[in-house]
Short mmCIF file of C-alpha atoms and ligand atoms in Angstrom, two decimals:
data_model
loop_
_atom_site.label_atom_id
_atom_site.label_comp_id
_atom_site.label_asym_id
_atom_site.label_seq_id
_atom_site.Cartn_x
_atom_site.Cartn_y
_atom_site.Cartn_z
CA MET A 1 -19.24 1.50 -18.90
CA SER A 2 -17.79 -1.95 -18.49
CA GLN A 3 -14.79 -3.59 -16.87
CA GLU A 4 -13.40 -4.11 -20.36
CA GLN A 5 -13.43 -0.40 -20.98
CA TRP A 6 -11.98 0.48 -17.55
CA THR A 7 -9.07 -1.93 -18.22
CA ALA A 8 -8.52 -0.64 -21.77
CA VAL A 9 -8.43 3.03 -20.49
CA ASP A 10 -6.12 2.00 -17.57
CA ASP A 11 -3.83 0.24 -20.01
CA TYR A 12 -3.83 3.35 -22.28
CA LEU A 13 -3.14 5.79 -19.39
CA SER A 14 -0.52 3.53 -17.68
CA GLY A 15 1.15 2.89 -20.98
CA LEU A 16 1.50 6.68 -21.49
CA VAL A 17 2.47 7.86 -18.03
CA ALA A 18 3.62 4.89 -15.96
CA PRO A 19 4.77 2.06 -18.22
CA ASN A 20 6.34 -0.97 -16.47
CA ASP A 21 10.09 -1.05 -17.12
CA ALA A 22 11.98 -4.41 -17.15
CA ALA A 23 12.24 -4.69 -13.31
CA LEU A 24 8.52 -3.90 -12.74
CA ALA A 25 7.45 -6.28 -15.54
CA ALA A 26 9.72 -8.99 -14.13
CA ALA A 27 8.29 -8.46 -10.63
CA LEU A 28 4.80 -9.10 -11.96
CA ALA A 29 5.85 -12.10 -14.01
CA ASN A 30 7.77 -13.63 -11.09
CA SER A 31 4.90 -13.03 -8.72
CA ALA A 32 2.43 -14.65 -11.14
CA GLY A 33 4.89 -17.54 -11.74
CA ALA A 34 5.22 -18.11 -7.97
CA GLY A 35 1.39 -18.31 -7.63
CA LEU A 36 0.89 -15.03 -5.73
CA PRO A 37 -2.63 -13.66 -5.98
CA SER A 38 -2.98 -11.01 -8.71
CA ILE A 39 -3.96 -8.21 -6.28
CA HIS A 40 -0.99 -5.88 -6.77
CA ILE A 41 -1.63 -2.19 -7.49
CA THR A 42 -1.79 -1.05 -11.06
CA PRO A 43 1.16 0.89 -12.77
CA ASN A 44 -0.63 4.26 -12.58
CA GLN A 45 -1.43 3.63 -8.93
CA GLY A 46 2.28 2.81 -8.37
CA LYS A 47 3.10 6.09 -10.06
CA LEU A 48 0.64 7.90 -7.69
CA LEU A 49 2.50 6.43 -4.64
CA PHE A 50 5.78 7.46 -6.21
CA LEU A 51 4.49 11.06 -6.80
CA LEU A 52 3.03 11.27 -3.28
CA ALA A 53 6.35 10.18 -1.79
CA ARG A 54 8.25 12.69 -3.91
CA LEU A 55 5.78 15.45 -3.15
CA ARG A 56 6.22 14.76 0.55
CA GLY A 57 10.05 14.51 0.17
CA ALA A 58 9.71 11.15 1.99
CA ARG A 59 12.99 9.80 3.33
CA ALA A 60 11.43 7.06 5.58
CA ILE A 61 8.56 5.01 4.12
CA LEU A 62 6.57 2.22 5.73
CA GLU A 63 4.54 -0.32 3.73
CA ILE A 64 2.13 -2.77 5.37
CA GLY A 65 1.57 -5.70 2.92
CA THR A 66 4.51 -6.35 0.64
CA LEU A 67 2.98 -9.16 -1.56
CA GLY A 68 5.56 -9.60 -4.41
CA GLY A 69 7.19 -6.20 -3.95
CA TYR A 70 5.67 -4.48 -6.95
CA SER A 71 4.47 -1.43 -4.96
CA ALA A 72 7.65 -1.47 -2.94
CA ILE A 73 9.59 -0.96 -6.13
CA TRP A 74 7.61 2.16 -6.92
CA LEU A 75 7.97 3.45 -3.30
CA ALA A 76 11.67 2.69 -3.07
CA ARG A 77 12.37 4.48 -6.31
CA ALA A 78 10.94 7.63 -4.87
CA LEU A 79 13.44 7.65 -2.03
CA PRO A 80 16.40 10.06 -2.05
CA SER A 81 19.87 8.64 -1.45
CA GLY A 82 20.07 7.59 2.14
CA GLY A 83 16.28 6.97 2.22
CA ARG A 84 14.72 3.78 3.59
CA LEU A 85 11.64 1.69 2.96
CA ILE A 86 10.53 -0.90 5.53
CA THR A 87 7.90 -3.26 4.16
CA LEU A 88 5.95 -5.75 6.29
CA GLU A 89 4.83 -9.15 4.98
CA HIS A 90 3.02 -11.93 6.70
CA ASN A 91 3.74 -14.73 4.19
CA PRO A 92 7.37 -15.78 4.07
CA GLU A 93 6.98 -17.16 0.55
CA TYR A 94 5.63 -13.88 -0.71
CA ALA A 95 8.53 -12.09 1.12
CA ASP A 96 11.05 -14.34 -0.71
CA VAL A 97 9.46 -13.47 -4.06
CA ALA A 98 9.53 -9.75 -3.10
CA ARG A 99 13.19 -9.93 -2.01
CA ARG A 100 14.18 -11.41 -5.37
CA ASN A 101 12.11 -8.74 -7.19
CA LEU A 102 13.64 -5.93 -5.24
CA GLU A 103 17.14 -7.35 -5.77
CA ARG A 104 16.55 -7.59 -9.38
CA ALA A 105 15.44 -3.88 -9.36
CA GLY A 106 18.65 -3.00 -7.57
CA LEU A 107 16.88 -1.63 -4.50
CA MET A 108 17.64 -3.99 -1.58
CA ASP A 109 20.26 -1.49 -0.40
CA ARG A 110 17.44 0.74 0.74
CA VAL A 111 14.64 -1.74 1.48
CA GLU A 112 14.04 -3.96 4.59
CA ILE A 113 11.44 -6.68 4.42
CA ARG A 114 10.13 -7.75 7.79
CA VAL A 115 8.34 -11.13 7.85
CA GLY A 116 5.61 -11.74 10.45
CA GLU A 117 2.19 -10.67 11.53
CA ALA A 118 2.12 -6.92 10.97
CA ILE A 119 0.58 -6.37 14.41
CA ASP A 120 3.77 -7.81 15.87
CA THR A 121 6.25 -6.24 13.46
CA LEU A 122 4.69 -2.86 13.95
CA ALA A 123 5.11 -3.20 17.69
CA GLN A 124 8.75 -4.23 17.12
CA LEU A 125 9.32 -1.15 14.92
CA SER A 126 8.09 1.06 17.77
CA GLU A 127 10.16 -0.73 20.40
CA GLU A 128 13.29 -0.41 18.19
CA GLY A 129 12.65 3.31 17.90
CA HIS A 130 11.98 3.29 14.17
CA GLY A 131 10.07 6.23 12.75
CA PRO A 132 8.76 8.68 12.28
CA PHE A 133 7.85 7.58 8.76
CA ASP A 134 7.00 10.27 6.23
CA LEU A 135 4.65 8.12 4.29
CA VAL A 136 2.79 4.87 5.24
CA PHE A 137 1.02 2.72 2.65
CA ILE A 138 -1.54 0.28 4.11
CA ASP A 139 -2.41 -2.62 1.77
CA ALA A 140 -2.59 -5.80 3.79
CA ASP A 141 -5.45 -7.84 5.31
CA LYS A 142 -8.39 -5.44 5.53
CA ARG A 143 -9.72 -6.86 8.82
CA SER A 144 -6.80 -5.23 10.71
CA ASN A 145 -7.01 -1.89 8.96
CA PRO A 146 -8.13 -0.04 12.11
CA THR A 147 -5.10 -1.28 13.98
CA TYR A 148 -2.77 -0.47 11.04
CA VAL A 149 -4.13 3.11 10.88
CA SER A 150 -3.59 3.53 14.63
CA ARG A 151 -0.05 2.22 14.45
CA ALA A 152 0.63 4.34 11.42
CA ILE A 153 -0.36 7.52 13.22
CA GLU A 154 1.84 6.51 16.15
CA LEU A 155 4.74 5.97 13.82
CA ALA A 156 4.14 9.24 11.94
CA ARG A 157 4.71 12.95 12.62
CA GLU A 158 3.12 16.15 11.52
CA GLY A 159 3.27 16.20 7.74
CA SER A 160 3.29 12.46 7.24
CA VAL A 161 0.96 10.93 4.62
CA ILE A 162 -1.03 7.79 5.21
CA ILE A 163 -2.56 5.98 2.25
CA VAL A 164 -5.04 3.02 2.58
CA ASP A 165 -5.85 0.89 -0.42
CA ASN A 166 -9.16 -0.83 -1.14
CA VAL A 167 -11.62 1.26 0.77
CA VAL A 168 -14.58 0.72 -1.68
CA ARG A 169 -14.33 -2.90 -2.57
CA ASN A 170 -16.98 -2.89 -5.31
CA GLY A 171 -19.24 -0.80 -3.15
CA SER A 172 -19.35 -3.35 -0.32
CA VAL A 173 -18.08 -0.53 2.06
CA LEU A 174 -21.75 0.66 2.09
CA ASP A 175 -22.96 -2.45 3.88
CA ALA A 176 -22.96 -1.46 7.51
CA GLU A 177 -24.45 -4.85 8.49
CA SER A 178 -21.95 -6.88 6.53
CA GLU A 179 -20.65 -10.01 8.27
CA ASP A 180 -17.43 -9.82 6.13
CA GLU A 181 -14.60 -8.90 8.47
CA SER A 182 -12.77 -7.17 5.64
CA VAL A 183 -15.73 -4.89 5.03
CA GLN A 184 -16.06 -4.08 8.72
CA GLY A 185 -12.25 -3.47 8.95
CA VAL A 186 -12.44 -1.03 6.07
CA ARG A 187 -15.46 0.79 7.56
CA ARG A 188 -13.92 0.97 11.09
CA ALA A 189 -10.67 2.30 9.65
CA LEU A 190 -12.50 5.00 7.67
CA GLU A 191 -14.52 5.97 10.73
CA LEU A 192 -11.34 6.14 12.79
CA MET A 193 -9.52 8.29 10.22
CA ALA A 194 -12.61 10.60 9.89
CA SER A 195 -12.86 11.13 13.68
CA GLU A 196 -9.10 11.45 14.35
CA PRO A 197 -8.33 15.10 14.92
CA ARG A 198 -4.66 14.50 13.99
CA LEU A 199 -5.70 13.61 10.42
CA ALA A 200 -7.01 15.58 7.38
CA VAL A 201 -8.48 12.87 5.21
CA THR A 202 -10.12 12.23 1.91
CA ALA A 203 -11.44 9.01 0.31
CA ILE A 204 -11.79 8.58 -3.38
CA GLN A 205 -13.54 5.83 -5.45
CA THR A 206 -11.84 4.55 -8.54
CA VAL A 207 -12.48 2.33 -11.53
CA GLY A 208 -9.69 0.73 -13.54
CA SER A 209 -8.20 -2.58 -14.43
CA LYS A 210 -8.68 -3.72 -10.83
CA GLY A 211 -12.35 -3.04 -10.96
CA TYR A 212 -14.30 -0.68 -8.80
CA ASP A 213 -12.47 0.33 -5.63
CA GLY A 214 -10.83 3.34 -3.97
CA PHE A 215 -8.32 4.69 -1.61
CA ALA A 216 -8.05 7.02 1.36
CA ILE A 217 -5.30 9.56 1.82
CA ALA A 218 -4.57 11.31 5.06
CA LEU A 219 -2.18 14.04 6.15
CA VAL A 220 -1.06 14.03 9.79
CA VAL A 221 -1.70 17.57 10.99
C1 DHB B 1 -7.46 -7.79 -2.35
C2 DHB B 1 -6.50 -7.13 -1.60
C3 DHB B 1 -5.99 -5.99 -2.14
O1 DHB B 1 -5.05 -5.30 -1.43
C4 DHB B 1 -6.41 -5.46 -3.39
O2 DHB B 1 -5.81 -4.34 -3.82
C5 DHB B 1 -7.33 -6.14 -4.12
C6 DHB B 1 -7.95 -7.27 -3.59
C7 DHB B 1 -8.10 -9.09 -1.83
O3 DHB B 1 -7.65 -9.50 -0.74
O4 DHB B 1 -9.04 -9.58 -2.42
MG1 MG B 2 -4.68 -3.43 -2.31
#
């Protein structure tokens, strides 16, 4: 099996079950045009987030790592009327691209983009009394994943879902001695989730158009 085949199958599956509509396609085109890194989730992964949010009946969603807003469009579309997505982005230029993409998708009435270090904006959310969030999607700098998982649990309630992207990273997660802070962040976050009695967790490796990676899903119990 090759990357070429994984991509072809992903394109086939996404084309069938999760095709990009005009707003999603424009979000990707605008993000690429603005020079954002091409590390957004795939359409069928976006559909998975949408389905998990709907399955949970999520009315309050938190995303850590907005990038160009592609995943935020999928998440915001899962909200019922009156529902709210707060998405955190460190890079103000990425946040501007995301704001335009979410506006174009007609979703800024239910989305708030907070710009800043997520460590700080997460503390703000707590101080302001936000939460509990029904679903948290963690997809930002991997080094801080353990902190993001801890904050996500604090901002959740029984029944909340926490999803962490990029937990396999081409198998690098296996390297316990890695000097890469991202690898250590992923490992520490997985260990934290595994040992946290308030979480029921699984972790799944995936292949697709984004290569060999995986995600963790946890239910707050
Ligand atoms: C990277 C980050 C991501 O969130 C992702 O899904 C893929 C790659 C990165 O920083 O390289
Ligand atoms: Mg990711």
